[in-house]
Short mmCIF file of C-alpha atoms in Angstrom, two decimals:
data_model
loop_
_atom_site.label_atom_id
_atom_site.label_comp_id
_atom_site.label_asym_id
_atom_site.label_seq_id
_atom_site.Cartn_x
_atom_site.Cartn_y
_atom_site.Cartn_z
CA MET A 1 -13.29 -0.22 23.18
CA LYS A 2 -9.80 0.59 21.97
CA LYS A 3 -8.78 -1.30 18.83
CA ASN A 4 -5.78 -3.58 19.03
CA ILE A 5 -3.29 -2.57 16.33
CA ALA A 6 -0.39 -4.83 15.39
CA ILE A 7 2.46 -2.70 14.04
CA ILE A 8 4.57 -5.12 12.03
CA MET A 9 8.20 -4.18 11.47
CA GLY A 10 11.55 -5.75 10.66
CA GLY A 11 11.38 -8.11 7.72
CA TYR A 12 13.75 -10.41 5.86
CA SER A 13 15.70 -7.93 3.73
CA SER A 14 18.57 -5.46 4.13
CA GLU A 15 15.99 -2.80 4.99
CA TYR A 16 15.01 -4.26 8.37
CA GLN A 17 16.72 -1.55 10.46
CA ILE A 18 14.88 1.23 8.63
CA SER A 19 11.65 -0.72 9.07
CA LEU A 20 12.19 -0.94 12.82
CA LYS A 21 12.59 2.85 12.91
CA SER A 22 9.39 3.36 10.89
CA GLY A 23 7.43 0.95 13.05
CA ASN A 24 8.56 2.58 16.27
CA VAL A 25 7.51 6.01 15.01
CA VAL A 26 4.04 4.61 14.30
CA PHE A 27 3.99 3.00 17.76
CA GLU A 28 4.93 6.27 19.46
CA THR A 29 2.51 8.37 17.39
CA LEU A 30 -0.79 6.50 17.53
CA ASN A 31 -3.31 7.98 19.95
CA PRO A 32 -3.35 5.63 23.00
CA LEU A 33 -6.90 6.72 23.82
CA LYS A 34 -8.12 5.24 20.51
CA TYR A 35 -5.73 2.38 19.88
CA ALA A 36 -3.79 -0.26 21.78
CA PRO A 37 -0.61 -0.57 19.67
CA TYR A 38 1.54 -3.70 19.74
CA ARG A 39 5.06 -3.83 18.29
CA ILE A 40 5.40 -7.02 16.29
CA HIS A 41 8.88 -7.95 15.07
CA ILE A 42 8.85 -10.21 12.03
CA PHE A 43 12.15 -11.89 11.18
CA GLN A 44 13.18 -15.09 9.40
CA ASP A 45 13.79 -16.88 12.69
CA LYS A 46 10.99 -15.42 14.82
CA TRP A 47 7.70 -13.53 14.85
CA VAL A 48 7.31 -11.93 18.29
CA TYR A 49 5.38 -9.28 20.17
CA VAL A 50 7.84 -6.99 21.99
CA ASP A 51 6.48 -5.25 25.08
CA ASP A 52 7.65 -2.00 26.64
CA ASN A 53 10.35 -3.86 28.61
CA ASP A 54 11.61 -5.64 25.48
CA ASN A 55 10.14 -8.96 26.61
CA GLU A 56 9.25 -11.13 23.62
CA PHE A 57 6.10 -13.22 23.19
CA PRO A 58 5.82 -15.57 20.18
CA ILE A 59 3.12 -14.95 17.59
CA ASP A 60 0.80 -17.86 16.79
CA ARG A 61 1.00 -17.83 12.99
CA HIS A 62 -2.15 -19.94 12.62
CA ASP A 63 -4.33 -16.94 13.44
CA PHE A 64 -1.81 -14.13 14.07
CA SER A 65 -2.55 -13.92 17.77
CA VAL A 66 -0.29 -13.71 20.79
CA ARG A 67 -0.62 -14.99 24.34
CA VAL A 68 0.57 -12.41 26.88
CA HIS A 69 0.73 -13.52 30.52
CA GLY A 70 -1.89 -16.19 29.84
CA GLU A 71 -4.30 -13.94 27.93
CA LYS A 72 -4.83 -14.34 24.19
CA VAL A 73 -4.64 -11.10 22.19
CA THR A 74 -6.05 -10.79 18.66
CA PHE A 75 -5.79 -7.78 16.39
CA ASP A 76 -8.41 -5.55 14.77
CA CYS A 77 -5.95 -4.21 12.18
CA VAL A 78 -2.34 -4.60 11.11
CA PHE A 79 -0.23 -1.51 10.41
CA ASN A 80 2.37 -2.63 7.90
CA ALA A 81 5.76 -0.93 8.35
CA ILE A 82 7.90 -3.66 6.76
CA HIS A 83 10.02 -2.35 3.88
CA GLY A 84 11.11 -5.07 1.47
CA SER A 85 10.24 -8.75 1.94
CA PRO A 86 7.81 -10.01 3.24
CA GLY A 87 5.96 -6.74 3.86
CA GLU A 88 6.22 -5.03 0.48
CA ASP A 89 6.29 -7.95 -1.96
CA GLY A 90 2.84 -9.43 -1.43
CA PHE A 91 3.62 -12.28 0.95
CA ILE A 92 2.37 -10.65 4.15
CA GLN A 93 -0.64 -9.18 2.31
CA ALA A 94 -1.64 -12.67 1.13
CA TYR A 95 -1.26 -14.02 4.67
CA PHE A 96 -3.51 -11.38 6.21
CA GLN A 97 -6.03 -11.61 3.39
CA LEU A 98 -6.30 -15.37 4.03
CA LEU A 99 -6.84 -14.66 7.73
CA ASN A 100 -9.31 -11.85 6.91
CA ILE A 101 -7.39 -9.35 9.03
CA PRO A 102 -7.46 -5.73 7.77
CA HIS A 103 -4.06 -4.21 6.99
CA THR A 104 -2.91 -0.76 5.95
CA SER A 105 -0.99 -1.67 2.79
CA CYS A 106 -2.22 -2.44 -0.72
CA SER A 107 -3.48 -5.86 -1.79
CA MET A 108 -1.31 -8.90 -2.45
CA TYR A 109 -1.13 -8.62 -6.25
CA GLN A 110 -0.47 -4.88 -6.21
CA ALA A 111 2.34 -5.31 -3.69
CA SER A 112 3.93 -8.12 -5.69
CA LEU A 113 3.65 -6.18 -8.95
CA THR A 114 5.07 -2.89 -7.68
CA PHE A 115 7.92 -4.66 -5.88
CA ASN A 116 9.04 -6.09 -9.21
CA LYS A 117 10.37 -3.00 -11.01
CA ARG A 118 10.52 -4.71 -14.41
CA ASP A 119 6.96 -6.01 -14.30
CA CYS A 120 5.52 -2.78 -12.87
CA LEU A 121 7.11 -0.59 -15.55
CA SER A 122 5.95 -3.01 -18.25
CA VAL A 123 2.35 -2.85 -17.03
CA LEU A 124 2.35 0.96 -16.93
CA LYS A 125 3.96 1.66 -20.31
CA PRO A 126 0.73 1.05 -22.32
CA TYR A 127 -0.90 3.83 -20.24
CA GLY A 128 1.59 6.37 -21.57
CA ILE A 129 3.83 6.36 -18.49
CA LYS A 130 7.35 7.29 -19.64
CA THR A 131 10.32 5.33 -18.31
CA ALA A 132 14.07 4.99 -18.90
CA THR A 133 15.30 2.62 -21.61
CA SER A 134 15.97 -0.70 -19.87
CA TYR A 135 17.75 -4.03 -20.29
CA TYR A 136 16.90 -7.09 -18.17
CA LEU A 137 19.16 -9.86 -16.88
CA ASN A 138 18.40 -12.98 -14.87
CA LEU A 139 21.05 -14.76 -12.80
CA GLY A 140 22.89 -17.18 -15.10
CA ASP A 141 22.20 -15.23 -18.30
CA ALA A 142 25.12 -14.53 -20.59
CA VAL A 143 26.23 -10.90 -20.17
CA ASP A 144 26.48 -9.14 -23.52
CA GLU A 145 28.28 -5.98 -22.43
CA VAL A 146 28.34 -4.49 -25.91
CA GLY A 147 24.63 -5.17 -26.43
CA ILE A 148 23.75 -3.67 -23.06
CA ILE A 149 25.67 -0.47 -23.71
CA GLU A 150 24.30 -0.17 -27.24
CA LYS A 151 20.79 -0.25 -25.80
CA VAL A 152 21.03 1.86 -22.64
CA GLY A 153 24.20 3.90 -23.22
CA LEU A 154 26.69 5.21 -20.65
CA PRO A 155 26.46 6.16 -17.92
CA CYS A 156 23.76 3.71 -16.87
CA PHE A 157 22.25 2.36 -13.66
CA VAL A 158 22.44 -1.29 -12.67
CA LYS A 159 19.77 -2.21 -10.10
CA ALA A 160 18.53 -5.23 -8.23
CA ASN A 161 15.02 -5.74 -9.58
CA LYS A 162 13.36 -6.52 -6.25
CA ALA A 163 15.17 -4.53 -3.56
CA GLY A 164 14.57 -1.19 -1.91
CA SER A 165 16.49 1.60 -0.19
CA SER A 166 18.96 1.71 -3.10
CA TYR A 167 20.54 -1.60 -2.12
CA GLY A 168 22.25 -3.26 -5.08
CA VAL A 169 22.33 -0.06 -7.18
CA SER A 170 25.41 1.17 -9.05
CA LYS A 171 26.01 3.97 -11.52
CA VAL A 172 28.30 2.75 -14.28
CA TYR A 173 30.42 5.14 -16.39
CA ARG A 174 32.74 2.69 -18.14
CA LYS A 175 32.24 -0.64 -19.85
CA SER A 176 35.03 -2.06 -17.68
CA ASP A 177 32.91 -1.42 -14.53
CA LEU A 178 29.72 -3.04 -15.84
CA GLN A 179 30.40 -6.62 -14.74
CA SER A 180 31.27 -5.66 -11.15
CA ALA A 181 28.06 -3.59 -10.91
CA ILE A 182 26.08 -6.59 -12.18
CA ASP A 183 27.73 -8.77 -9.52
CA VAL A 184 26.74 -6.27 -6.80
CA ALA A 185 23.11 -6.27 -7.98
CA PHE A 186 22.98 -10.07 -8.09
CA LYS A 187 23.96 -10.19 -4.42
CA GLU A 188 20.56 -8.62 -3.65
CA ASP A 189 18.36 -10.37 -6.23
CA ASP A 190 18.43 -13.00 -8.98
CA GLU A 191 16.90 -10.50 -11.43
CA ILE A 192 18.40 -7.16 -12.36
CA ILE A 193 17.41 -4.17 -14.44
CA ILE A 194 19.91 -1.95 -16.28
CA GLU A 195 18.55 1.49 -17.16
CA SER A 196 19.68 4.47 -19.19
CA PHE A 197 20.79 7.51 -17.22
CA LEU A 198 18.17 10.26 -17.09
CA ASP A 199 19.81 13.61 -16.48
CA GLY A 200 17.24 15.91 -14.92
CA THR A 201 15.41 16.99 -11.79
CA GLU A 202 14.48 14.03 -9.56
CA VAL A 203 11.26 14.18 -7.55
CA SER A 204 9.41 11.90 -5.17
CA VAL A 205 5.61 11.94 -5.06
CA GLY A 206 3.56 10.56 -2.21
CA VAL A 207 0.06 9.38 -3.10
CA ILE A 208 -2.32 7.99 -0.48
CA THR A 209 -5.95 7.15 0.01
CA TYR A 210 -7.14 9.89 2.37
CA HIS A 211 -10.73 10.01 3.59
CA GLY A 212 -11.72 7.70 0.75
CA GLU A 213 -10.11 9.74 -2.05
CA THR A 214 -6.83 9.47 -3.95
CA LYS A 215 -4.68 12.32 -2.63
CA VAL A 216 -1.41 13.47 -4.20
CA LEU A 217 0.82 15.04 -1.55
CA PRO A 218 3.16 18.01 -2.09
CA ILE A 219 6.09 16.98 -4.31
CA THR A 220 9.64 16.60 -2.97
CA GLU A 221 12.73 17.44 -5.02
CA ILE A 222 15.74 15.21 -4.39
CA VAL A 223 19.17 16.82 -4.57
CA SER A 224 21.78 14.20 -3.65
CA ASP A 225 25.19 15.24 -2.34
CA ASN A 226 26.42 11.99 -3.88
CA ASP A 227 26.45 10.82 -7.47
CA PHE A 228 22.86 9.67 -7.18
CA PHE A 229 20.15 9.12 -4.53
CA ASP A 230 21.88 6.14 -2.91
CA TYR A 231 21.52 4.62 0.57
CA GLU A 232 23.71 7.27 2.21
CA ALA A 233 21.78 10.05 0.52
CA LYS A 234 18.48 8.55 1.63
CA TYR A 235 19.27 7.66 5.23
CA LEU A 236 22.53 9.29 6.33
CA GLY A 237 21.64 12.88 5.48
CA GLU A 238 23.73 13.12 2.33
CA SER A 239 20.99 14.80 0.31
CA GLN A 240 18.62 17.74 0.28
CA GLU A 241 14.92 16.93 0.19
CA ILE A 242 13.08 20.09 -0.83
CA THR A 243 9.32 20.22 -0.28
CA PRO A 244 7.63 21.63 -2.24
CA ALA A 245 9.86 20.87 -5.21
CA ARG A 246 11.24 23.73 -7.29
CA LEU A 247 9.19 22.93 -10.39
CA THR A 248 7.36 25.09 -12.86
CA LYS A 249 3.59 24.93 -12.58
CA VAL A 250 3.50 22.95 -15.84
CA GLU A 251 6.01 20.40 -14.50
CA GLU A 252 4.18 20.17 -11.20
CA ASN A 253 0.84 19.53 -12.91
CA LYS A 254 2.39 16.89 -15.18
CA VAL A 255 3.98 14.82 -12.42
CA HIS A 256 0.91 15.26 -10.19
CA ALA A 257 -1.28 13.82 -12.96
CA VAL A 258 1.13 10.96 -13.72
CA ALA A 259 1.51 9.98 -10.05
CA LYS A 260 -2.27 9.88 -9.60
CA LEU A 261 -2.64 7.88 -12.83
CA VAL A 262 -0.05 5.36 -11.62
CA TYR A 263 -1.80 4.96 -8.24
CA ASP A 264 -5.26 4.58 -9.74
CA THR A 265 -4.18 2.41 -12.70
CA LEU A 266 -2.42 -0.04 -10.39
CA LYS A 267 -5.46 0.07 -8.04
CA LEU A 268 -3.26 0.88 -5.08
CA SER A 269 -4.48 1.62 -1.57
CA GLY A 270 -2.78 2.90 1.55
CA PHE A 271 0.60 4.63 1.22
CA SER A 272 2.67 4.92 -1.93
CA ARG A 273 5.69 6.91 -3.02
CA SER A 274 6.78 7.01 -6.64
CA GLU A 275 10.04 8.42 -8.00
CA TYR A 276 10.44 10.39 -11.24
CA ILE A 277 13.16 12.16 -13.20
CA PHE A 278 12.29 14.96 -15.63
CA LYS A 279 13.75 14.55 -19.11
CA ASN A 280 12.83 17.03 -21.83
CA GLY A 281 10.16 18.43 -19.50
CA GLU A 282 8.44 15.05 -19.05
CA PRO A 283 8.42 12.97 -15.82
CA HIS A 284 9.87 9.47 -16.29
CA LEU A 285 8.89 6.89 -13.68
CA LEU A 286 11.70 5.06 -11.86
CA GLU A 287 9.77 2.93 -9.36
CA VAL A 288 6.80 2.69 -7.00
CA ASN A 289 7.15 1.99 -3.26
CA THR A 290 4.08 0.76 -1.38
CA VAL A 291 5.59 0.70 2.14
CA PRO A 292 7.65 3.92 2.14
CA GLY A 293 9.68 5.10 5.10
CA LEU A 294 7.58 6.48 7.95
CA THR A 295 10.15 8.06 10.22
CA LYS A 296 9.83 11.78 10.92
CA GLU A 297 12.70 12.40 8.48
CA SER A 298 11.20 10.22 5.73
CA ILE A 299 9.89 11.81 2.57
CA LEU A 300 6.22 10.84 2.75
CA PRO A 301 5.69 12.11 6.32
CA GLN A 302 7.43 15.37 5.32
CA GLN A 303 5.02 15.70 2.41
CA ALA A 304 2.02 14.98 4.63
CA MET A 305 3.13 17.68 7.05
CA ALA A 306 3.46 20.11 4.12
CA ALA A 307 -0.14 19.23 3.22
CA GLY A 308 -1.27 20.02 6.76
CA ILE A 309 -1.64 16.36 7.77
CA THR A 310 -0.01 15.48 11.08
CA LEU A 311 1.71 12.13 11.58
CA GLU A 312 -1.07 11.10 13.95
CA ALA A 313 -3.73 11.94 11.36
CA LEU A 314 -1.74 10.19 8.61
CA PHE A 315 -1.41 6.96 10.55
CA GLU A 316 -4.94 7.04 11.94
CA ASN A 317 -6.36 7.56 8.45
CA ALA A 318 -4.46 4.49 7.19
CA ILE A 319 -5.97 2.35 9.94
CA GLU A 320 -9.50 3.68 9.50
CA GLU A 321 -9.32 3.21 5.70
CA ALA A 322 -8.22 -0.40 6.22
CA LEU A 323 -11.04 -1.05 8.70
CA LYS A 324 -13.58 0.60 6.39
CA ASN A 325 -12.49 -1.48 3.39
CA GLN A 326 -12.76 -4.67 5.39
CA SER A 327 -16.30 -4.00 6.62
#
């Protein structure tokens, strides 16, 4: 019997278009002899199964089933390809855990924690994980521009705390530009994080659970054509992504060890991709993504291919790990 796999994609955030691309790659890649994949679009106004002719069938949210031409379909496993809310922030994980449906992403608490950059970095610091100097603001707080600059320096990065794909991120060189950058970040989130600029080699490290073991994938070096690794650099080809990264063996071993420590300390499962910048020879953690991009051009699939893992094997492993953990 082929297993019914719900590939959830879309979401409620600015990242929904990228999520649709990721989900469709999963849909096209899964072995149809082993799995019956279903594209499930999850948006604020509708949760629907979309068939091959783009007909839509509403999802019954009471048990996450769908009725197709009079026949009720339930799912053996959910493949989570939603970047941002509600797929990466813990909400969808909690929903499926309540329904006892296996899913390919990490657990609810881990998703919620990693999606909140401020909280995640705070949890990891006691384990010796190095990070940039940071300053936090909540919507409505008084903005002490002098105090911010005294702490983090210039240039600095102003980021939405809970947003992905570099939405709501600005690099600030002058005090006069700080307030406008804060306003941009607050359009994405009601919490922001302002970080010191780390001038060094930036790398991205995929870590997954593969055949029951924590596996660190080959490291990717990010060389942005822009001022930093922004949305255009990530998705519109305005960057070089070099795998394996041009690191010394010492640097490679250091970031490999830190990325594995982060994954295991946070008790992650499924896919993850963490970002680091080297400063004084030491990797400093920027953030952890638990539903990274899964298109053929995305970083984690590139790293898997460099490790000799095909897309089909990568996606199949995620499903089988989820099913194994549920049993």
